[in-house]
Structures are given as structure tokens and as C-alpha cells.
Coordinates of C-alpha atoms in Angstrom, one line a residue:
X153 CA 30.1 -141.9 13.0
X154 CA 27.1 -140.4 13.4
X155 CA 27.5 -138.4 10.0
X156 CA 28.8 -141.3 7.9
X157 CA 25.6 -141.2 4.7
X158 CA 24.0 -138.7 6.2
X159 CA 24.7 -136.1 3.8
X160 CA 24.1 -136.4 -0.5
X161 CA 24.0 -133.9 -3.6
X162 CA 20.3 -134.2 -2.9
X163 CA 20.1 -132.8 0.5
X164 CA 23.2 -130.1 0.1
X165 CA 21.0 -128.8 -3.2
X166 CA 18.1 -128.3 -0.8
X167 CA 19.7 -126.8 1.8
X168 CA 20.1 -123.9 0.2
X169 CA 16.4 -124.1 -0.6
X170 CA 15.6 -120.5 -0.1
X171 CA 18.6 -119.2 2.1
X172 CA 20.6 -116.2 2.7
X173 CA 23.8 -116.5 1.8
X174 CA 26.4 -113.2 2.6
X175 CA 30.0 -114.1 1.3
X176 CA 33.0 -112.3 1.6
X177 CA 36.3 -111.5 -0.6
X178 CA 33.8 -112.7 -3.6
X179 CA 35.8 -110.0 -6.0
X180 CA 38.6 -114.0 -4.8
X181 CA 39.0 -117.1 -7.0
X182 CA 37.6 -119.5 -4.6
X183 CA 34.2 -116.7 -3.8
X184 CA 33.6 -116.7 -7.3
X185 CA 32.9 -120.3 -8.0
X186 CA 31.4 -120.7 -4.9
X187 CA 28.7 -117.7 -5.7
X188 CA 28.3 -119.9 -9.2
X189 CA 27.7 -122.7 -7.3
X190 CA 24.7 -122.2 -5.1
X191 CA 23.6 -121.0 -7.6
X192 CA 23.8 -123.6 -11.0
X193 CA 22.8 -126.1 -8.2
X194 CA 20.0 -124.4 -6.2
X195 CA 18.4 -121.0 -8.2
X196 CA 15.7 -120.6 -5.7
X197 CA 18.2 -119.7 -3.2
X198 CA 16.6 -116.8 -1.1
X199 CA 19.5 -114.1 -2.1
X200 CA 23.5 -114.4 -1.9
X201 CA 24.9 -111.3 -0.3
X202 CA 27.9 -109.7 -1.6
X203 CA 30.1 -107.3 0.6
X204 CA 32.7 -105.5 -2.2
X205 CA 34.8 -102.5 -1.7
X206 CA 32.5 -99.7 -3.4
X207 CA 31.2 -96.0 -2.8
X208 CA 27.6 -96.5 -3.6
X209 CA 25.0 -99.5 -3.6
X210 CA 25.3 -98.1 -8.0
X211 CA 29.5 -99.6 -8.2
X212 CA 29.3 -102.2 -6.5
X213 CA 26.0 -104.0 -9.0
X214 CA 28.9 -102.7 -11.1
X215 CA 32.1 -104.6 -9.4
X216 CA 29.5 -107.5 -8.8
X217 CA 28.9 -107.4 -12.6
X218 CA 32.5 -106.9 -14.1
X219 CA 34.3 -108.8 -11.4
X220 CA 31.7 -111.7 -10.2
X221 CA 29.2 -112.8 -12.7
X222 CA 30.7 -111.4 -15.6
X223 CA 33.6 -113.4 -15.8
X224 CA 34.1 -117.1 -18.3
X225 CA 33.4 -119.1 -14.8
X226 CA 29.7 -117.7 -15.2
X227 CA 29.2 -119.2 -19.2
X228 CA 27.6 -122.1 -18.5
X229 CA 25.1 -120.6 -16.0
X230 CA 24.6 -117.5 -18.2
X231 CA 23.5 -120.3 -21.4
X232 CA 21.0 -122.1 -19.6
X233 CA 19.2 -118.5 -18.4
X234 CA 19.4 -116.8 -22.2
X235 CA 17.7 -113.8 -22.1
X236 CA 16.8 -113.8 -18.9
X237 CA 20.7 -114.1 -16.7
X238 CA 20.5 -111.0 -16.4
X239 CA 17.4 -110.4 -14.1
X240 CA 18.0 -113.9 -12.2
X241 CA 21.5 -112.2 -11.3
X242 CA 19.7 -109.2 -10.4
X243 CA 17.4 -110.8 -8.2
X244 CA 19.3 -113.5 -6.6
X245 CA 22.7 -111.7 -6.5
X246 CA 22.9 -108.2 -4.2
X247 CA 26.2 -106.3 -3.9
X248 CA 26.4 -103.9 -0.9
X249 CA 29.5 -101.1 -1.1
X250 CA 31.3 -101.4 1.8
X251 CA 34.5 -102.3 3.3
X252 CA 35.4 -105.6 5.5
X253 CA 38.0 -104.0 7.4
X254 CA 34.8 -101.7 9.1
X255 CA 32.1 -102.6 11.4
X256 CA 29.0 -103.8 9.8
X257 CA 31.1 -104.6 6.4
X258 CA 31.3 -101.0 5.9
X259 CA 27.5 -101.8 5.1
X260 CA 26.5 -98.1 5.3
X261 CA 23.6 -98.7 8.1
X262 CA 20.2 -97.9 6.8
X263 CA 20.8 -100.0 3.6
X264 CA 21.4 -103.1 6.8
X265 CA 18.1 -102.3 8.2
X266 CA 16.9 -101.9 4.7
X267 CA 17.4 -105.2 3.7
X268 CA 17.3 -106.5 7.4
X269 CA 20.3 -109.0 6.5
X270 CA 21.3 -109.1 10.5
X271 CA 17.3 -111.2 10.8
X272 CA 17.8 -112.0 7.0
X273 CA 21.1 -113.9 7.2
X274 CA 21.0 -118.0 7.5
X275 CA 24.9 -119.0 5.9
X276 CA 28.0 -116.2 6.0
X277 CA 30.7 -117.5 4.1
X278 CA 34.2 -115.4 5.0
X279 CA 36.3 -115.7 2.2
X280 CA 38.1 -111.9 2.4
X281 CA 41.3 -112.4 2.5
X282 CA 44.8 -110.3 1.5
X283 CA 47.0 -113.1 -0.3
X284 CA 50.2 -111.4 -0.5
X285 CA 53.0 -113.5 1.4
X286 CA 54.6 -109.8 1.6
X287 CA 51.8 -107.7 2.6
X288 CA 52.6 -104.1 4.8
X289 CA 51.2 -105.1 8.6
X290 CA 49.1 -102.7 9.0
X291 CA 46.8 -103.1 5.7
X292 CA 47.2 -107.9 6.9
X293 CA 45.9 -106.5 10.5
X294 CA 42.9 -104.9 9.0
X295 CA 42.0 -107.6 6.4
X296 CA 42.7 -111.1 7.7
X297 CA 42.1 -109.6 12.2
X298 CA 40.1 -106.8 12.4
X299 CA 38.2 -108.0 9.3
X300 CA 37.2 -111.4 11.6
X301 CA 36.7 -109.1 14.2
X302 CA 34.0 -107.1 12.7
X303 CA 32.0 -109.9 11.2
X304 CA 32.1 -111.8 14.3
X305 CA 30.2 -109.4 15.9
X306 CA 28.0 -108.9 12.8
X307 CA 27.5 -112.1 13.0
X308 CA 26.7 -112.5 17.1
X309 CA 23.6 -109.9 15.8
X310 CA 22.3 -112.3 13.6
X311 CA 19.2 -114.0 14.9
X312 CA 18.9 -116.5 12.3
X313 CA 22.9 -117.4 11.4
X314 CA 23.3 -121.0 11.4
X315 CA 26.9 -121.5 10.3
X316 CA 29.5 -119.5 10.2
X317 CA 32.4 -120.2 8.3
X318 CA 35.9 -118.8 7.4
X319 CA 37.7 -119.7 5.5
X320 CA 42.0 -120.2 6.1
X321 CA 45.4 -121.5 5.0
X322 CA 46.2 -125.2 5.7
X323 CA 49.9 -122.7 5.7
X324 CA 48.7 -121.6 9.3
X325 CA 51.3 -124.1 10.1
X326 CA 54.3 -122.7 8.5
X327 CA 57.4 -125.0 8.5
X328 CA 56.2 -128.1 10.6
X329 CA 57.4 -130.9 9.6
X330 CA 55.2 -134.4 9.9
X331 CA 51.4 -134.6 10.8
X332 CA 50.0 -131.6 11.3
X333 CA 46.2 -132.2 12.7
X334 CA 43.0 -130.9 11.6
X335 CA 43.0 -128.5 15.6
X336 CA 42.0 -124.6 16.4
X337 CA 44.8 -122.8 17.7
X338 CA 45.1 -121.8 20.9
X339 CA 44.7 -118.1 21.9
X340 CA 48.1 -117.0 21.7
X341 CA 49.6 -119.9 20.9
X342 CA 53.2 -120.0 18.9
X343 CA 54.9 -121.7 15.6
X344 CA 57.8 -121.5 18.5
X345 CA 58.0 -124.2 21.3
X346 CA 59.9 -121.7 23.8
X347 CA 56.9 -120.6 25.5
X348 CA 57.0 -117.4 23.5
X349 CA 53.2 -115.9 23.3
X350 CA 51.3 -113.7 21.5
X351 CA 48.7 -110.9 21.8
X352 CA 46.9 -110.0 19.4
X353 CA 46.0 -106.2 20.8
X354 CA 50.0 -105.8 21.0
X355 CA 50.8 -106.3 17.7
X356 CA 47.8 -104.0 16.3
X357 CA 49.2 -101.4 18.4
X358 CA 53.3 -101.9 16.7
X359 CA 51.1 -100.9 13.1
X360 CA 49.8 -98.2 13.9
X361 CA 52.4 -97.1 16.6
X362 CA 54.5 -97.0 13.9
X363 CA 52.5 -95.4 11.2
X364 CA 51.7 -92.5 13.1
X365 CA 55.6 -92.2 13.5
X366 CA 55.7 -92.0 10.2
X367 CA 53.2 -90.0 9.3
X368 CA 54.9 -87.7 11.7
X369 CA 58.1 -87.4 10.2
X370 CA 58.1 -85.2 7.4
X371 CA 61.6 -87.1 5.9
X372 CA 59.7 -90.2 4.5
X373 CA 58.9 -90.7 1.5
X374 CA 55.1 -93.1 1.0
X375 CA 58.0 -95.4 -0.9
X376 CA 59.7 -96.0 2.5
X377 CA 57.0 -96.3 4.1
X378 CA 54.8 -99.1 2.4
X379 CA 58.9 -100.9 2.2
X380 CA 59.1 -100.3 6.3
X381 CA 55.3 -101.6 6.7
X382 CA 55.8 -104.8 4.8
X383 CA 59.3 -105.6 6.4
X384 CA 57.7 -105.3 9.8
X385 CA 54.9 -107.8 9.2
X386 CA 58.2 -110.9 8.1
X387 CA 59.8 -109.2 11.4
X388 CA 57.0 -110.1 13.3
X389 CA 56.0 -113.0 12.0
X390 CA 59.3 -114.5 11.8
X391 CA 59.9 -113.7 15.6
X392 CA 56.9 -116.2 16.1
X393 CA 58.2 -118.3 14.1
X394 CA 55.8 -117.6 11.1
X395 CA 57.9 -117.9 7.5
X396 CA 56.0 -114.7 6.1
X397 CA 52.9 -112.6 6.9
X398 CA 50.3 -114.0 5.7
X399 CA 50.0 -117.1 7.1
X400 CA 50.6 -114.5 10.4
X401 CA 48.0 -112.5 10.2
X402 CA 46.1 -116.0 8.9
X403 CA 47.1 -117.2 11.9
X404 CA 46.5 -114.5 14.4
X405 CA 42.3 -114.4 12.1
X406 CA 41.9 -118.0 13.1
X407 CA 42.3 -117.3 17.2
X408 CA 39.8 -113.9 16.8
X409 CA 37.1 -115.8 15.6
X410 CA 37.3 -118.5 18.0
X411 CA 37.3 -115.9 21.0
X412 CA 34.7 -113.9 18.5
X413 CA 32.8 -116.4 18.6
X414 CA 33.2 -119.2 22.0
X415 CA 30.6 -119.8 24.1
X416 CA 28.1 -118.4 21.8
X417 CA 25.0 -120.7 19.6
X418 CA 26.8 -120.8 16.3
X419 CA 28.9 -123.0 14.5
X420 CA 32.0 -122.6 13.8
X421 CA 33.3 -124.2 10.2
X422 CA 36.9 -123.1 9.8
X423 CA 38.5 -124.6 5.8
X424 CA 42.3 -124.4 5.3
X425 CA 43.3 -125.8 1.7
X426 CA 46.9 -125.9 0.8
X427 CA 47.9 -124.8 -2.6
X428 CA 44.0 -123.4 -4.8
X429 CA 44.9 -124.6 -9.0
X430 CA 42.2 -123.9 -11.2
X431 CA 38.0 -125.4 -11.6
X432 CA 38.9 -129.5 -12.6
X433 CA 35.2 -130.2 -13.5
X434 CA 32.4 -127.8 -13.2
X435 CA 31.5 -125.7 -14.7
X436 CA 34.5 -124.9 -16.4
X437 CA 37.9 -126.9 -16.3
X438 CA 41.3 -124.3 -16.1
X439 CA 39.3 -121.3 -14.8
X440 CA 41.6 -120.2 -12.5
X441 CA 42.6 -116.5 -12.0
X442 CA 45.2 -114.8 -9.7
X443 CA 48.8 -116.2 -9.1
X444 CA 48.7 -119.2 -7.1
X445 CA 51.3 -120.1 -5.4
X446 CA 53.1 -123.1 -7.8
X447 CA 51.5 -121.3 -10.8
X448 CA 54.8 -118.2 -10.5
X449 CA 56.5 -121.5 -11.4
X450 CA 55.0 -122.0 -14.6
X451 CA 54.6 -118.3 -15.5
X452 CA 58.7 -118.0 -14.9
X453 CA 58.6 -120.6 -16.6
X454 CA 56.4 -119.6 -19.8
X455 CA 58.2 -115.9 -20.2
X456 CA 61.4 -117.2 -20.3
X457 CA 62.7 -115.5 -16.5
X458 CA 63.4 -118.7 -14.8
X459 CA 65.9 -121.7 -15.3
X460 CA 66.0 -122.9 -11.5
X461 CA 63.3 -122.4 -8.7
X462 CA 63.6 -124.0 -5.3
X463 CA 61.8 -127.5 -5.8
X464 CA 63.2 -131.2 -3.8
X465 CA 61.3 -133.6 -7.3
X466 CA 60.5 -136.4 -5.0
X467 CA 58.7 -133.5 -2.0
X468 CA 54.8 -133.4 -2.4
X469 CA 53.2 -130.1 -3.9
X470 CA 49.5 -130.2 -1.9
X471 CA 47.4 -129.2 -4.1
X472 CA 43.9 -128.8 -4.3
X473 CA 41.3 -127.5 -7.3
X474 CA 39.8 -124.8 -6.7
X475 CA 36.1 -127.1 -7.6
X476 CA 36.6 -129.8 -5.1
X477 CA 37.9 -127.1 -2.2
X478 CA 34.1 -125.6 -2.9
X479 CA 32.8 -129.1 -2.7
X480 CA 34.2 -128.8 0.0
X481 CA 32.4 -125.8 2.3
X482 CA 29.4 -126.5 0.7
X483 CA 29.2 -129.9 2.2
X484 CA 30.4 -128.7 5.7
X485 CA 27.7 -125.8 5.2
X486 CA 25.3 -128.5 5.5
X487 CA 27.1 -131.2 8.0
X488 CA 27.6 -128.4 10.3
X489 CA 25.1 -125.4 10.3
X490 CA 22.5 -125.7 13.4
X491 CA 19.3 -126.1 10.9
X492 CA 20.2 -129.4 10.0
X493 CA 21.6 -131.0 12.7
X494 CA 17.8 -129.8 14.8
X495 CA 15.8 -131.0 11.5
X496 CA 15.6 -134.9 12.2
X497 CA 13.4 -135.4 15.1
X498 CA 14.6 -139.2 16.2
X499 CA 17.8 -137.2 16.8
X500 CA 16.4 -134.1 19.8
X501 CA 16.8 -135.9 23.1
X502 CA 14.3 -134.2 25.4
X503 CA 14.8 -131.9 27.1
X504 CA 15.2 -132.8 30.8
X505 CA 18.7 -135.0 28.9
X506 CA 19.8 -132.0 27.0
X507 CA 23.9 -131.6 28.0
X508 CA 25.3 -129.1 29.2
X509 CA 27.7 -130.0 26.1
X510 CA 25.1 -128.4 23.4
X511 CA 26.5 -125.5 22.4
X512 CA 29.2 -126.2 19.9
X513 CA 32.7 -126.3 21.0
X514 CA 35.6 -125.2 19.4
X515 CA 35.2 -124.6 15.6
X516 CA 35.8 -127.3 13.5
X517 CA 38.3 -127.0 11.6
X518 CA 38.8 -129.1 8.4
X519 CA 42.3 -129.2 6.1
X520 CA 41.7 -129.2 2.4
X521 CA 44.2 -130.9 1.4
X522 CA 45.8 -134.0 -1.2
X523 CA 49.1 -134.5 0.7
X524 CA 47.9 -137.3 2.4
X525 CA 44.8 -139.8 0.6
X526 CA 46.8 -138.6 -3.1
X527 CA 49.9 -136.9 -3.2
X528 CA 51.3 -135.2 -5.9
X529 CA 55.2 -134.9 -6.0
X530 CA 56.9 -132.3 -7.1
X531 CA 58.1 -134.3 -10.0
X532 CA 54.6 -134.5 -12.0
X533 CA 54.8 -130.5 -11.9
X534 CA 57.8 -131.2 -13.8
X535 CA 57.1 -133.6 -16.1
X536 CA 54.0 -131.9 -17.0
X537 CA 55.1 -128.9 -18.0
X538 CA 58.3 -129.6 -19.9
X539 CA 55.8 -132.4 -21.9
X540 CA 53.0 -129.1 -21.9
X541 CA 55.9 -126.9 -23.5
X542 CA 57.4 -129.2 -26.0
X543 CA 53.9 -129.5 -27.3
X544 CA 52.7 -125.9 -28.0
X545 CA 56.6 -124.0 -27.4
X546 CA 56.2 -120.9 -27.0
X547 CA 56.3 -117.7 -29.5
X548 CA 59.9 -115.7 -28.7
X549 CA 59.4 -112.0 -30.0
X550 CA 60.8 -112.0 -33.5
X551 CA 58.2 -114.7 -34.3
X552 CA 60.4 -117.4 -33.8
X553 CA 59.6 -120.8 -31.3
X554 CA 61.7 -120.6 -28.1
X555 CA 63.7 -124.0 -27.1
X556 CA 62.4 -125.4 -24.5
X557 CA 65.0 -124.4 -20.9
X558 CA 65.0 -127.0 -18.3
X559 CA 64.9 -126.0 -15.4
X560 CA 67.0 -126.5 -12.5
X561 CA 64.3 -127.8 -9.0
X562 CA 66.8 -127.7 -6.6
X563 CA 65.7 -129.4 -3.5
X564 CA 67.4 -127.0 -0.4
X565 CA 67.9 -123.6 0.2
X566 CA 71.6 -124.6 1.3
X567 CA 71.4 -125.7 -3.1
X568 CA 69.9 -123.0 -4.3
X569 CA 72.5 -120.6 -2.8
X570 CA 75.6 -121.5 -4.4
X571 CA 73.7 -121.8 -7.5
X572 CA 72.1 -118.9 -7.7
X573 CA 76.2 -117.4 -6.7
X574 CA 77.6 -120.0 -9.7
X575 CA 74.6 -118.6 -12.6
X576 CA 74.0 -115.1 -11.6
X577 CA 76.3 -113.5 -8.7
X578 CA 78.8 -114.5 -10.4
X579 CA 78.4 -113.1 -14.2
X580 CA 76.4 -110.0 -12.7
X581 CA 79.7 -108.7 -10.5
X582 CA 81.8 -110.2 -13.8
X583 CA 79.2 -107.8 -16.3
X584 CA 79.5 -104.8 -13.7
X585 CA 83.8 -104.7 -13.6
X586 CA 83.0 -105.3 -18.1
X587 CA 80.6 -103.0 -17.8
X588 CA 82.8 -100.1 -15.5
X589 CA 86.0 -101.2 -17.9
X590 CA 84.2 -100.9 -21.2
X591 CA 81.9 -97.3 -20.5
X592 CA 79.1 -99.3 -20.9
X593 CA 79.3 -100.1 -25.0
X594 CA 78.2 -103.1 -25.7
X595 CA 75.0 -102.6 -24.1
X596 CA 77.0 -104.1 -21.7
X597 CA 74.8 -102.0 -19.3
X598 CA 71.1 -103.1 -19.7
X599 CA 72.7 -106.6 -20.0
X600 CA 73.6 -105.9 -16.5
X601 CA 70.1 -105.1 -15.6
X602 CA 68.1 -107.6 -16.9
X603 CA 70.5 -109.7 -15.1
X604 CA 69.6 -108.4 -12.0
X605 CA 66.2 -107.8 -11.8
X606 CA 66.0 -111.7 -13.2
X607 CA 68.8 -112.1 -9.7
X608 CA 66.1 -110.0 -7.6
X609 CA 62.4 -111.9 -9.3
X610 CA 63.8 -115.0 -8.5
X611 CA 65.7 -114.4 -5.2
X612 CA 62.4 -113.0 -4.0
X613 CA 59.9 -115.6 -5.4
X614 CA 62.2 -118.3 -3.7
X615 CA 62.6 -116.2 -0.5
X616 CA 58.5 -116.2 -0.1
X617 CA 57.7 -119.8 -1.9
X618 CA 60.2 -121.5 -0.4
X619 CA 58.4 -122.6 3.2
X620 CA 55.7 -123.6 0.0
X621 CA 58.1 -125.3 -1.8
X622 CA 59.6 -126.9 0.4
X623 CA 56.7 -127.5 2.8
X624 CA 58.0 -131.2 3.8
X625 CA 54.7 -131.2 6.6
X626 CA 51.3 -133.2 5.3
X627 CA 48.4 -132.1 6.6
X628 CA 46.3 -134.5 8.7
X629 CA 41.9 -135.1 7.3
X630 CA 40.1 -137.3 9.0
X631 CA 37.7 -134.4 9.7
X632 CA 37.7 -134.3 6.2
X633 CA 37.3 -137.2 5.5
X634 CA 34.1 -137.7 7.9
X635 CA 33.3 -135.9 6.0
X636 CA 33.2 -137.2 2.8
X637 CA 31.8 -140.5 4.4
X638 CA 29.4 -138.9 5.1
X639 CA 28.2 -138.5 1.3
X640 CA 26.4 -141.0 0.3
X641 CA 27.6 -140.5 -3.5
X642 CA 30.6 -138.0 -2.6
X643 CA 32.9 -140.9 -3.5
X644 CA 32.8 -141.1 -7.1
X645 CA 34.0 -138.5 -9.4
X646 CA 30.8 -137.7 -10.7
X647 CA 29.0 -136.4 -7.5
X648 CA 28.0 -133.2 -7.8
X649 CA 30.0 -132.1 -5.1
X650 CA 33.0 -134.5 -5.9
X651 CA 36.1 -133.5 -3.4
X652 CA 38.3 -136.4 -3.3
X653 CA 41.7 -136.5 -4.8
X654 CA 41.5 -139.9 -5.6
X655 CA 39.4 -139.4 -8.6
X656 CA 42.5 -137.5 -10.2
X657 CA 44.5 -138.2 -12.1
X658 CA 47.5 -135.7 -11.2
X659 CA 49.8 -136.0 -14.7
X660 CA 46.4 -135.6 -16.8
X661 CA 45.1 -132.9 -15.0
X662 CA 48.3 -131.0 -14.7
X663 CA 49.2 -132.0 -18.4
X664 CA 46.0 -131.1 -19.9
X665 CA 43.7 -128.8 -16.8
X666 CA 45.5 -127.1 -15.6
X667 CA 48.6 -126.1 -17.2
X668 CA 46.3 -124.8 -20.1
X669 CA 44.2 -123.1 -18.3
X670 CA 47.6 -121.0 -16.6
X671 CA 48.5 -120.7 -19.7
X672 CA 44.9 -119.3 -21.5
X673 CA 43.7 -117.6 -17.9
X674 CA 47.1 -115.9 -15.9
X675 CA 50.2 -115.5 -18.8
X676 CA 48.1 -113.5 -20.9

């Protein structure tokens, strides 16, 4: 292949020298890791622009200070720069007050002009997303689809843009089985094979109409409105074959991107990570933020509210540490950037031979995943979890250590529902009867409500996470492997941009890095 051995650590680092990069979703998990990594490996980056939701420039600056650079993740960088850290950040990182759901990232036109942002930008990374599986349909569409449209509008006005990178998710594949290819969606494609077509504009109208209808109706309280909007999202997702609103709207976002950038000359890259776990190597092993899919199991367990979970221990949980995802993103940025591709004169054909195909075709898709290259079965999470909690017993409210309970993992929805009926539903019905008979004596009512809450919690987890934890597919990583081969020094563990899951001992990583990280940073 043309790319083999053409990338290395030095080339990636050099690429970012004097470049202007805009990253949306920088207050999210991957966004922060990327900001930190660029600043750490290339202090001579020109600027990193971060649009954040804020009222004005001062508020935007505060948000960047508290929610991005103020995090523990930046400890290595902070130490390296010492007293000069704040000045360094102020010089390199620009928070833009805006809103990704609006035109020009919602940034005030005067600010855009003053910063000459459109002329400045070389790289745009779109990491903004609402990752709530059960999000209101209107909100999910605004962020995951309309946000992409506005970003593309803006990108098309940037004469010096060299690459546009969009972060999606591997789970846009829904509940596919077998090998899922790294290919972009066709316009209007759905996961059903009966010829159903998806019309994005019609979906947006649907959400708008429901909102208008509810706003006109005075009887609908805000809570009911929210629920109706959330249910509409799930209904539409499932109608087209996707399991939840998040992966459905992310799929539409990918379609919007391909549609908008088609025929342009900016290379477009779509990164589809699988389940993202805590930082494995640098700068801070174990660092994680927000509850991601498998961590819901760990936290539910730590809080003693989970005695069973839906997962087949032989199935692969496709996980990828956050720093590896960002390493792959940085490598892909450099591999696809137009300047990298044209800077070697010997590769440029003489003008008369130039192909009409030199215009970048469809977006290139990368699965940043581990299931094919180095699969980790759910059994790893189970083994290391049991071992971890036996060695670090949790302390109950009375100060006494809590006995480690076995969590039952059930490999199918049917087995799970049966288990839940026996473990919760039957006792719930009995408790309710007893509570009524004894007029709520003996704290039975409270007991009933506690059990009912646990039941609801577990059922909701399963409804939303089931498609992930029972995912039987496997993500093909042909493109990611090409990128890995292009890294002359990328296949060993101490490469600064390692994204090879083969270099990870999963048991070791979960026991020593990920589970302690979740307990330290998430389950406070």
C-alpha cells in the first residue's frame, strides 16, 4: 500500500506545528484528551479553538479553564510548564462562546471576523454529540444532525482547511451480526432490508411538528412533553432498525456529512470508536469521565444496586482506551490532510496526467475498535471486577465492609427477563400485597419502593445497554490496520501514538487501570 511506513511519530508531531485546529465537543471525554495531547506533543501548535456553550467570551474562557484545562488530565502539562502554564494555555487555547447547533458554531459574526477564523483553520474535529441513548428527539437531531450541517457549511468557507474529521460511533451498525464493514452510509439508507427509505428532512419536520403541537396544547406539562419527545426518538429509531435515539441520529449525522461535503476538495474522515474506556497510558492512566456503557455495570455493582446484568460472558466487549482513540484520530488527521499528501513532490503527477478522481471521494471510515485484532470477552470484566472488589471491599454506610456479591450475567434477553421476574417481580407483588395487608407496617412500603426502584434501574439499563452488551457483530478494521501499517513505529507499546490493542493485556488493564479509574474518577 502507498501508506506503509509513511507516517511516524515525528511526522505527526511536525504536522501540528503552526496549525490552527478547531475541536467541537471539547468539554467531552475524547475532546479533552485530544486538546491535552496536541498541547503536550506540539507546544508550537498555532491555536486550538474550542466552541463551547456560553453567553460571552469571558464565560467561554471560564468554561475552558474549569471543564477542560482545569482537569486532572492536564497534570503532566501543568507540571511541565510550571508557573507559565496559564500563559501558555491562554496563548494557545481559545474558547469561543457559541452553540454547535447554530450557524458558524453559534459564534458571533464579529468574533469570527476578528479571529479570521475561516481563513485560519487547517483542521476541524467534530466531537460534539449528545451521547444520551434516551435523548429527546429534537435535541438529538439538533446536535447530532443539524450541528453537522452547520459545521459543514462553515468548513466549506475555510480556504485553508486540510482535513475534516467527524467522530461517530461503531454502534451506528445497530444490532448487526457478523463483520461490519468500514463504509459510509448511503443517503437515506436504513438498517432494515425491506427498502424503507430514511428522509432526514422529514424526520426534522416530525420533531418540529410534535413540539409545536405540544406547545400549543396547554394541558401538557413539561415533564410529559419531555417524555413524548424521548419516546418519539426511540419509536423512530426502532422503526428504521436502530436500537436507540443516539446511534440513530449519529447515523443521520454521517449521512448529512457525506451529503454536504460531496464534491468538495477537503478530505473527510469518519472515526467510529467502539466502547471507549479510561486512558491506558498517557498522560494519566485510569482517567475517565462520564459513565460509559460498561462502567454502568461497575458502578451499579459498587453501589450494590445491581445483582445481575445482561451480557454473555463469552461475547466480546469491544473496548478501546480513550488515549488510543485519540492517537488513531491524530494519525488519521495527518494521513489524510491535503498538505501531507501533496508535500512530497515525487508523488505529484505532472498536470496533464491528473486524474479527475483526485477529488476526494466518499469519506474514509475508521473503526477504532479491538474486537477483531485483540478481542476482550466480557469474562475479563467479570474476573477482574470480582478480584478488584475482593481486594478492595466497599464500605457500607455503617462503616463495615460490604460482602462481595456475585453478579449473575445472563446471556439472552429471555433468560434475563425470566430472572428479573423471579428475583424482582414476584417478590414485588408479594411485598405489595403484604404492604397493603399490613397497612404499610414494618417499613414494607419503603422496602417495596426500594425494590421497585432497583427493578426499574436494572430494566432501564438493559433496555438501553442491551444492544451494546449483546452485540454479536465484529467491527472490521481494514482501514485502521492500513493506518497502523503506515506508522513506521506505531506497532509497539512505547510509540507516542500507539493505537494497537494487541499491546494491551486486558486483564491487567481492567484490574490495574480501568476499574480503579472508574472507582476514583466516576464513582465518587
